[in-house]
Amino acid sequence: MTDFTSTTDSDGVAVITWDVPGKSMNVMSMEGFATLNALVDAALADPGVKGIVITSGKKDFAGGMDLNIIAGMRAGGAQAIFDGVMNMHGILRKIERAGMDPKTLKGGKPIAAALPGTALGIGLELPLSCHRIFAADNPKAKIGLPEIMVGIFPGAGGTTRLVRKMGAMIAAPFLLEGKLSDPKKAKAAGIVDEVVAPEELLARAKDWVLNATDADLVKPWDAKGYKMPGGAPYSAQGFMTFVGASAMVNGKTQGVYPAAKALLSAVYEGALVPFDTALKIEARQFTSVLINPSATAMIRSLFINKEALEKGANRPQVPDQKVARLGVIGAGMMGAGIAYVAANAGIGVVLIDATPEAAERGRAHSESLLDKGMKRGKVTAEKKAEVLGRITATADYAALAGCDLIVEAVFEDPKVKAEVTAKVEAVVGADCIFATNTSTLPITSLAKASQRPEQFIGIHFFSPVDKMMLVEIIRGKATGDRAVAKALDFVRQIRKTPIVVNDARFFYANRCIIPYINEGIRMLAEGVEPALVENAAKLVGMPLGPLQLVDETSIDLGVKIAKATKAAMGEAYPDGAVDEVIFWMADQGRMGRKANAGFYTYSDKGERLGLWDGLEARYPVAEAQPDLAEVQHRLLMAQVLEAVRALEEGVLTDIREGDVGAILGWGFAPWSGGPFGWLDILGAARAVEICDGLTERFGARFTAPKLLRDMAGKGQSFYPGPTAQAA
Ligand code: NAD
């Protein structure tokens, strides 16, 4: 069995069918490419073959290149990558030229692509090299080039062909943002040529092949007098496009994503030269991206490992625990969000609050989200009614009787939570799993209120629940495997990404994010220019600077957490310098965005204007400012060292969860693949050297954990690398 097979019908059309054995979605491998190449050669050489249709034996065309292969290519070195990519270009270019005379452009065999469904990445680059693209009218199909989302860019001619087909400006959202379209929108954009009824797909493609003329096979860029739509770089329009695009890309990426810059270079330089040279430039830029460790790290965390976690990489071996009926206690901000995502995924929900009115307000949150969806044309009236119909809002705990999972999201108060636990357990069945959404209280101590601590677990959502993709599952000391499996199966049902961690102060995500915020505030107190702190964070790939982040989460939450942590830690509490700043901010009434006043100032409409100038009077800016790298090292190390400590202490048991959780949970520099990915890019030895320098200047919080120091001594990395062995 091979990935591609070919049959030639009596009409003389060779149908090459892509159907990777044993997979539900086609992905391209090197062997697959070689088979395709041989079949194309055979069809072009066979005088009995009039033309070719390339299609799929599955409901979709293809999901793209096998990313495991791409992630592994770096190990082979630059020349091998470049040669491999050029080989791919050669095959696709052969399809595009289809045996025609290069001078007269006559005598080629027509080749059409027939896409039954989704066509992504190489699954679109291959059709783009064909002479005509037919897509089945399948509204669920997604068509596009999403490579940029995992830190690479379309490197099998997709970049060069799309830009030459539609112009740089119109191609920009598809290439730079990885925008995907359904077949009709893809046709409107000019990506596919025809959208046809699914049952007619093959016949229509064959029909075209049998009737195509020589002129139909010539791509615009191979024809005389070709001009790039929207203008080449050195034209009035082109100047506008490329100046704008460079500014946009740098503004969005802050220069930390190598793929976006390389893509833009490939487009710009490629537009200045003939087509075949442009392909070479594309290959060279693509090679530079694959050689950069960021690409491997991003593919690893954002694709391979994220998917592995979603599929249950760390799920205990327990029979299916899919949730049939969910109870949510507390219909506030979090509870209402949890009820919505569950109902949206088809789960019946009982949403409880102290009064029927409060419960109803929680249900109204779903209504408002569904209304927003309707306005954007994403939700139909039927769907809205269906989802709302799944939520029963009530104050009556007896309604929980048939629930098999409870998620408690009441006030962050152990006493209230204990009362709720007892009330719930009095009405639910003995098998029901009880989860708390607490963000700060230890699961093990909350479980003491439960009759069945082995069925008690933490399921920690992030706010806003409908947008944030990470769910942190926390095992208390007594939590059993079935509870973990239940939580994982629930997260899978609602299509989010889970990590499973052991119980410790602030679990994993908050444990790492709090030191980041604190380090930013410390620097402010030391006299570091606040704009330097904020920009340093963004320039190293953090979505928000630490001061902006406090404004978003609110100063009073910071004060509350600081007080509770201090009470719990006593003498060992290390963050007095930070508290001084946030307590002072609270005294000034600058509670953050919600008060329209925090470290930043805001307009009446809530737009963020700039850093508050009142900071300077209290925390004068020092004459000597640190350099950018030092500020960045402090901000990143503050987070990363917590991640390593969490691993050392067994709070994290899998670095994949540490990395995926960091990117999805708090936006940790995605270009680095996560905290462990970043340490691997630095190398353990360099990381320890940075820690030693920071410890000397700023104190023991930067002490390199033993694990890291040992790894440095042995030349190890967290993940296996081209040169280092995994620890
Ligand atoms: P919230 O104040 O918005 O909502 C709490 C709700 O619980 C209120 O509607 C309240 O009426 C209800 N409630 C209180 N006691 C109750 C009882 N005995 N029976 C039924 N309902 C009761 O709070 P929130 O922000 O949604 O947080 C809820 C929980 O989620 C807390 O444990 C919090 O730490 C945690 N959490 C919050 C966030 C966040 O960003 N806000 C993130 C993760 C976790």
mmCIF file of N, CA, C and O and ligand atoms in Angstrom, residues 329-335 352-354 397 409-412 416-417 420 437-439 460-461 463, ligand 1:
data_model
loop_
_atom_site.group_PDB
_atom_site.id
_atom_site.type_symbol
_atom_site.label_atom_id
_atom_site.label_comp_id
_atom_site.label_asym_id
_atom_site.label_seq_id
_atom_site.Cartn_x
_atom_site.Cartn_y
_atom_site.Cartn_z
ATOM 1 N N ILE A 329 -21.367 24.892 40.120
ATOM 2 C CA ILE A 329 -21.847 25.610 41.296
ATOM 3 C C ILE A 329 -21.169 26.971 41.345
ATOM 4 O O ILE A 329 -19.949 27.049 41.354
ATOM 5 N N GLY A 330 -21.968 28.014 41.374
ATOM 6 C CA GLY A 330 -21.423 29.379 41.316
ATOM 7 C C GLY A 330 -21.548 29.856 39.883
ATOM 8 O O GLY A 330 -20.851 29.376 38.985
ATOM 9 N N ALA A 331 -22.491 30.779 39.652
ATOM 10 C CA ALA A 331 -22.740 31.239 38.283
ATOM 11 C C ALA A 331 -22.131 32.613 38.068
ATOM 12 O O ALA A 331 -22.664 33.450 37.356
ATOM 13 N N GLY A 332 -20.970 32.841 38.701
ATOM 14 C CA GLY A 332 -20.262 34.119 38.523
ATOM 15 C C GLY A 332 -19.481 34.095 37.227
ATOM 16 O O GLY A 332 -19.809 33.362 36.288
ATOM 17 N N MET A 333 -18.409 34.907 37.212
ATOM 18 C CA MET A 333 -17.652 35.039 35.971
ATOM 19 C C MET A 333 -17.171 33.677 35.460
ATOM 20 O O MET A 333 -17.353 33.344 34.285
ATOM 21 N N MET A 334 -16.571 32.873 36.346
ATOM 22 C CA MET A 334 -15.991 31.608 35.889
ATOM 23 C C MET A 334 -17.070 30.554 35.655
ATOM 24 O O MET A 334 -17.083 29.881 34.628
ATOM 25 N N GLY A 335 -17.970 30.405 36.629
ATOM 26 C CA GLY A 335 -19.005 29.373 36.510
ATOM 27 C C GLY A 335 -19.853 29.562 35.257
ATOM 28 O O GLY A 335 -20.159 28.595 34.533
ATOM 29 N N ILE A 352 -25.885 26.311 39.134
ATOM 30 C CA ILE A 352 -26.452 26.654 40.438
ATOM 31 C C ILE A 352 -25.822 27.922 41.004
ATOM 32 O O ILE A 352 -24.604 28.106 40.896
ATOM 33 N N ASP A 353 -26.643 28.773 41.592
ATOM 34 C CA ASP A 353 -26.082 29.868 42.387
ATOM 35 C C ASP A 353 -26.963 30.014 43.621
ATOM 36 O O ASP A 353 -27.954 29.281 43.785
ATOM 37 N N ALA A 354 -26.600 30.979 44.469
ATOM 38 C CA ALA A 354 -27.305 31.095 45.748
ATOM 39 C C ALA A 354 -28.781 31.461 45.553
ATOM 40 O O ALA A 354 -29.633 31.049 46.341
ATOM 41 N N TYR A 397 -30.212 22.679 44.770
ATOM 42 C CA TYR A 397 -29.159 21.668 44.660
ATOM 43 C C TYR A 397 -29.703 20.303 44.247
ATOM 44 O O TYR A 397 -28.977 19.497 43.667
ATOM 45 N N ALA A 409 -17.343 26.666 41.380
ATOM 46 C CA ALA A 409 -16.678 27.956 41.112
ATOM 47 C C ALA A 409 -17.326 29.039 41.965
ATOM 48 O O ALA A 409 -17.733 30.089 41.471
ATOM 49 N N VAL A 410 -17.446 28.759 43.262
ATOM 50 C CA VAL A 410 -18.009 29.769 44.173
ATOM 51 C C VAL A 410 -16.869 30.641 44.693
ATOM 52 O O VAL A 410 -15.735 30.528 44.230
ATOM 53 N N PHE A 411 -17.179 31.517 45.648
ATOM 54 C CA PHE A 411 -16.156 32.440 46.151
ATOM 55 C C PHE A 411 -14.900 31.697 46.610
ATOM 56 O O PHE A 411 -14.975 30.560 47.074
ATOM 57 N N GLU A 412 -13.775 32.386 46.510
ATOM 58 C CA GLU A 412 -12.485 31.797 46.894
ATOM 59 C C GLU A 412 -12.350 31.813 48.418
ATOM 60 O O GLU A 412 -11.552 32.571 48.982
ATOM 61 N N VAL A 416 -16.775 28.537 52.489
ATOM 62 C CA VAL A 416 -17.887 28.468 51.531
ATOM 63 C C VAL A 416 -17.740 27.213 50.671
ATOM 64 O O VAL A 416 -18.698 26.476 50.426
ATOM 65 N N LYS A 417 -16.511 26.957 50.246
ATOM 66 C CA LYS A 417 -16.280 25.805 49.372
ATOM 67 C C LYS A 417 -16.604 24.507 50.118
ATOM 68 O O LYS A 417 -17.186 23.578 49.537
ATOM 69 N N VAL A 420 -20.350 23.999 50.291
ATOM 70 C CA VAL A 420 -20.878 23.612 48.978
ATOM 71 C C VAL A 420 -20.568 22.136 48.696
ATOM 72 O O VAL A 420 -21.421 21.379 48.224
ATOM 73 N N ASN A 437 -12.656 24.805 40.995
ATOM 74 C CA ASN A 437 -11.966 25.703 40.070
ATOM 75 C C ASN A 437 -11.100 26.709 40.839
ATOM 76 O O ASN A 437 -10.700 27.735 40.313
ATOM 77 N N THR A 438 -10.780 26.395 42.085
ATOM 78 C CA THR A 438 -9.989 27.343 42.876
ATOM 79 C C THR A 438 -8.702 27.734 42.149
ATOM 80 O O THR A 438 -8.109 26.922 41.450
ATOM 81 N N SER A 439 -8.275 28.994 42.332
ATOM 82 C CA SER A 439 -6.994 29.349 41.714
ATOM 83 C C SER A 439 -5.866 29.386 42.736
ATOM 84 O O SER A 439 -4.705 29.407 42.340
ATOM 85 N N HIS A 460 -8.804 23.762 36.847
ATOM 86 C CA HIS A 460 -8.573 25.207 36.914
ATOM 87 C C HIS A 460 -8.663 25.817 35.521
ATOM 88 O O HIS A 460 -7.809 25.580 34.665
ATOM 89 N N PHE A 461 -9.729 26.592 35.323
ATOM 90 C CA PHE A 461 -9.919 27.299 34.049
ATOM 91 C C PHE A 461 -9.260 28.670 34.121
ATOM 92 O O PHE A 461 -9.014 29.193 35.204
ATOM 93 N N SER A 463 -9.395 32.790 32.640
ATOM 94 C CA SER A 463 -10.412 33.751 32.258
ATOM 95 C C SER A 463 -9.956 34.573 31.048
ATOM 96 O O SER A 463 -8.781 34.964 30.995
HETATM 97 P P1 NAD B 1 -17.459 35.408 41.150
HETATM 98 O O1 NAD B 1 -17.505 36.181 42.385
HETATM 99 O O2 NAD B 1 -17.649 36.085 39.836
HETATM 100 O O3 NAD B 1 -18.522 34.223 41.201
HETATM 101 C C1 NAD B 1 -18.754 33.437 42.341
HETATM 102 C C2 NAD B 1 -20.214 33.038 42.317
HETATM 103 O O4 NAD B 1 -20.453 32.044 43.298
HETATM 104 C C3 NAD B 1 -21.166 34.194 42.604
HETATM 105 O O5 NAD B 1 -22.127 34.282 41.584
HETATM 106 C C4 NAD B 1 -21.808 33.783 43.929
HETATM 107 O O6 NAD B 1 -23.141 34.232 44.057
HETATM 108 C C5 NAD B 1 -21.720 32.292 43.866
HETATM 109 N N1 NAD B 1 -21.792 31.641 45.173
HETATM 110 C C6 NAD B 1 -21.161 31.993 46.306
HETATM 111 N N2 NAD B 1 -21.479 31.133 47.279
HETATM 112 C C7 NAD B 1 -22.329 30.220 46.764
HETATM 113 C C8 NAD B 1 -22.997 29.081 47.285
HETATM 114 N N3 NAD B 1 -22.850 28.714 48.552
HETATM 115 N N4 NAD B 1 -23.801 28.361 46.451
HETATM 116 C C9 NAD B 1 -23.933 28.727 45.175
HETATM 117 N N5 NAD B 1 -23.325 29.812 44.641
HETATM 118 C C10 NAD B 1 -22.525 30.538 45.420
HETATM 119 O O7 NAD B 1 -16.053 34.657 41.176
HETATM 120 P P2 NAD B 1 -15.230 34.025 39.975
HETATM 121 O O8 NAD B 1 -14.246 35.007 39.488
HETATM 122 O O9 NAD B 1 -16.146 33.384 39.031
HETATM 123 O O10 NAD B 1 -14.394 32.889 40.725
HETATM 124 C C11 NAD B 1 -14.957 31.694 41.151
HETATM 125 C C12 NAD B 1 -13.869 30.712 41.507
HETATM 126 O O11 NAD B 1 -13.021 30.520 40.380
HETATM 127 C C13 NAD B 1 -12.956 31.140 42.635
HETATM 128 O O12 NAD B 1 -12.579 30.008 43.368
HETATM 129 C C14 NAD B 1 -11.763 31.721 41.917
HETATM 130 O O13 NAD B 1 -10.590 31.661 42.671
HETATM 131 C C15 NAD B 1 -11.671 30.796 40.735
HETATM 132 N N6 NAD B 1 -10.974 31.333 39.546
HETATM 133 C C16 NAD B 1 -11.150 32.619 39.160
HETATM 134 C C17 NAD B 1 -10.491 33.097 38.040
HETATM 135 C C18 NAD B 1 -10.681 34.521 37.584
HETATM 136 O O14 NAD B 1 -9.928 34.964 36.719
HETATM 137 N N7 NAD B 1 -11.660 35.239 38.104
HETATM 138 C C19 NAD B 1 -9.676 32.248 37.296
HETATM 139 C C20 NAD B 1 -9.536 30.922 37.698
HETATM 140 C C21 NAD B 1 -10.191 30.490 38.826
#
